[in-house]
Coordinates of C-alpha atoms in Angstrom, one line a residue:
M1 CA 37.9 93.7 68.7
R2 CA 37.3 92.3 65.2
T3 CA 40.4 94.1 63.9
I4 CA 42.6 92.7 66.7
L5 CA 41.4 89.1 66.0
H6 CA 42.0 89.6 62.3
G7 CA 45.5 91.0 63.0
I8 CA 46.3 87.9 65.2
R9 CA 45.0 85.5 62.6
Y10 CA 46.9 87.3 59.9
F11 CA 50.1 87.2 61.9
F12 CA 50.0 83.5 62.3
W13 CA 49.0 82.9 58.7
I14 CA 51.9 85.1 57.3
V15 CA 54.4 83.4 59.6
K16 CA 53.2 80.0 58.3
E17 CA 53.5 81.2 54.7
I18 CA 57.1 82.5 55.3
I19 CA 58.2 79.2 56.9
V20 CA 56.6 77.0 54.2
V21 CA 57.9 79.1 51.3
G22 CA 61.3 79.5 53.0
F23 CA 61.7 75.7 53.2
S24 CA 60.5 75.4 49.6
T25 CA 63.0 78.0 48.4
A26 CA 65.8 76.4 50.4
F27 CA 65.1 73.0 48.9
A28 CA 65.0 74.5 45.4
A29 CA 68.4 76.1 46.0
L30 CA 69.8 72.6 46.8
R31 CA 68.7 71.1 43.5
P32 CA 70.9 71.2 40.5
N33 CA 68.1 72.9 38.5
S34 CA 66.6 75.2 41.0
G35 CA 63.7 76.3 38.8
I36 CA 64.5 80.0 39.1
D37 CA 62.6 81.8 36.3
P38 CA 62.2 85.4 37.5
I39 CA 59.2 87.4 36.3
I40 CA 57.8 90.8 37.0
V41 CA 54.1 90.9 37.8
Y42 CA 51.9 94.0 37.4
Y43 CA 49.4 93.2 40.1
P44 CA 46.2 95.3 40.0
L45 CA 45.3 96.1 43.6
R46 CA 41.9 95.7 45.1
I47 CA 42.9 97.4 48.3
D48 CA 43.4 101.1 48.6
G49 CA 44.1 102.1 52.2
D50 CA 47.7 103.1 53.2
W51 CA 47.7 100.7 56.1
E52 CA 46.5 97.8 53.8
L53 CA 49.0 98.7 51.1
F54 CA 51.8 98.8 53.7
W55 CA 51.0 95.4 55.1
F56 CA 50.4 93.8 51.7
S57 CA 53.6 95.2 50.2
T58 CA 55.6 94.2 53.3
S59 CA 54.1 90.7 53.4
V60 CA 55.0 90.1 49.8
T61 CA 58.6 91.3 50.4
A62 CA 58.9 89.2 53.7
T63 CA 57.9 86.0 51.8
P64 CA 60.9 84.3 50.4
S65 CA 61.3 84.4 46.6
T66 CA 59.0 87.5 46.1
L67 CA 59.8 91.2 46.3
S68 CA 57.4 94.1 46.1
F69 CA 59.3 97.0 44.5
G70 CA 56.8 99.7 43.9
F71 CA 53.4 101.0 43.1
R72 CA 52.3 102.7 39.9
D73 CA 50.1 105.7 39.9
N74 CA 46.4 105.3 39.2
I75 CA 45.2 105.6 35.7
P76 CA 41.6 106.9 35.8
G77 CA 39.3 104.0 35.7
K78 CA 42.0 101.4 36.5
P79 CA 43.2 100.0 39.8
Q80 CA 46.5 101.0 41.3
V81 CA 49.3 98.5 40.3
M82 CA 51.9 96.9 42.6
L83 CA 55.1 95.7 40.9
V84 CA 56.3 92.3 42.2
Q85 CA 59.3 90.3 41.3
A86 CA 58.8 86.5 41.7
A87 CA 61.9 84.3 41.5
F88 CA 60.0 81.1 40.6
G89 CA 57.7 82.5 37.9
S90 CA 57.4 79.5 35.5
N91 CA 53.7 79.6 36.2
P92 CA 52.7 83.3 36.4
E93 CA 49.0 82.5 37.0
D94 CA 50.0 80.6 40.3
I95 CA 52.0 83.7 41.3
V96 CA 49.0 86.0 40.7
A97 CA 46.7 83.5 42.5
G98 CA 49.1 83.6 45.5
L99 CA 49.2 87.4 45.5
A100 CA 45.4 87.5 45.4
D101 CA 45.1 85.1 48.3
M102 CA 47.6 87.1 50.3
E103 CA 45.7 90.3 49.5
E104 CA 42.5 88.6 50.7
H105 CA 44.1 87.7 54.0
V106 CA 45.2 91.3 54.4
A107 CA 41.7 92.6 53.6
P108 CA 39.0 90.0 53.6
R109 CA 36.5 92.4 52.2
V110 CA 38.1 92.1 48.7
K111 CA 37.1 88.4 48.4
D112 CA 34.0 89.5 46.6
Q113 CA 36.2 91.3 43.9
P114 CA 37.7 88.3 42.1
I115 CA 40.9 88.6 39.9
D116 CA 41.4 86.6 36.8
P117 CA 45.1 85.5 37.0
A118 CA 45.1 85.0 33.2
Q119 CA 44.3 88.8 32.7
V120 CA 47.1 90.1 35.0
L121 CA 50.1 91.5 33.1
W122 CA 53.6 90.0 33.7
E123 CA 56.9 89.8 31.8
P124 CA 60.2 87.9 32.2
Y125 CA 62.8 89.6 34.3
R126 CA 65.6 91.0 32.1
D127 CA 69.0 92.1 33.4
F128 CA 70.1 95.5 31.9
R129 CA 73.4 95.8 33.7
S130 CA 75.4 95.5 30.5
R131 CA 73.7 98.5 29.1
L132 CA 74.7 100.6 32.1
N133 CA 78.3 99.6 32.4
P134 CA 79.7 96.9 30.1
D135 CA 82.6 96.2 32.4
A136 CA 80.3 95.5 35.4
A137 CA 77.9 93.3 33.6
D138 CA 79.4 90.0 34.6
P139 CA 82.9 89.3 36.1
I140 CA 83.4 86.3 33.8
D141 CA 82.3 88.3 30.7
A142 CA 84.6 91.2 31.7
A143 CA 87.5 88.8 32.1
D144 CA 86.7 87.2 28.8
R145 CA 86.5 90.6 27.1
A146 CA 89.8 91.6 28.6
R147 CA 91.4 88.4 27.4
R148 CA 90.1 89.0 23.8
E149 CA 91.3 92.6 23.9
R150 CA 94.8 91.4 24.9
R151 CA 94.9 88.9 22.1
A152 CA 93.8 91.5 19.6
R153 CA 96.5 93.9 20.7
A154 CA 99.1 91.1 20.5
R155 CA 97.9 90.2 17.0
A156 CA 98.1 93.9 16.0
R157 CA 101.7 94.1 17.4
K158 CA 102.6 91.0 15.5
R159 CA 101.2 92.4 12.2
R160 CA 103.1 95.7 12.7
A161 CA 106.3 93.8 13.4
E162 CA 105.7 91.7 10.2
R163 CA 105.1 94.8 8.2
A164 CA 108.2 96.5 9.5
T165 CA 110.2 93.4 8.7
K166 CA 108.9 93.4 5.1
E167 CA 109.6 97.1 4.7
R168 CA 113.3 96.5 5.8
N169 CA 113.8 93.7 3.3

């Protein structure tokens, strides 16, 4: 019975979070400076059951502006880590505190295992598309690169023509 009541409370809590964060994200998207500052958080998990991991990971992904994209294997003596991308990461400690709150809603038993948000690892998100395929990096960059290449070829043709003219004279 306790599990059913917890599930119902959690359902209403996560729906409220999704709605609140959804509106916040939508309003941010309408501002000229949306505040998007993506980061990757290496969140140390206090939960360990498959069911809890499933619900926590799914809840993070269902909440607008965050995405759970994997777990890292346990290192002996260290907790399992969940990788989370947060779109609005200008204050990483707030992101970590929000993740800790969500984890405590999934499994209230972890409230007695506090997490210090300042100790959780994070890094700015970096886009590596240009390393994979330079032409696919950015359509604008690709068009600019093509324009520069055309100009360079035109200059080379012009120099060849000038040299040919000098040789004839």
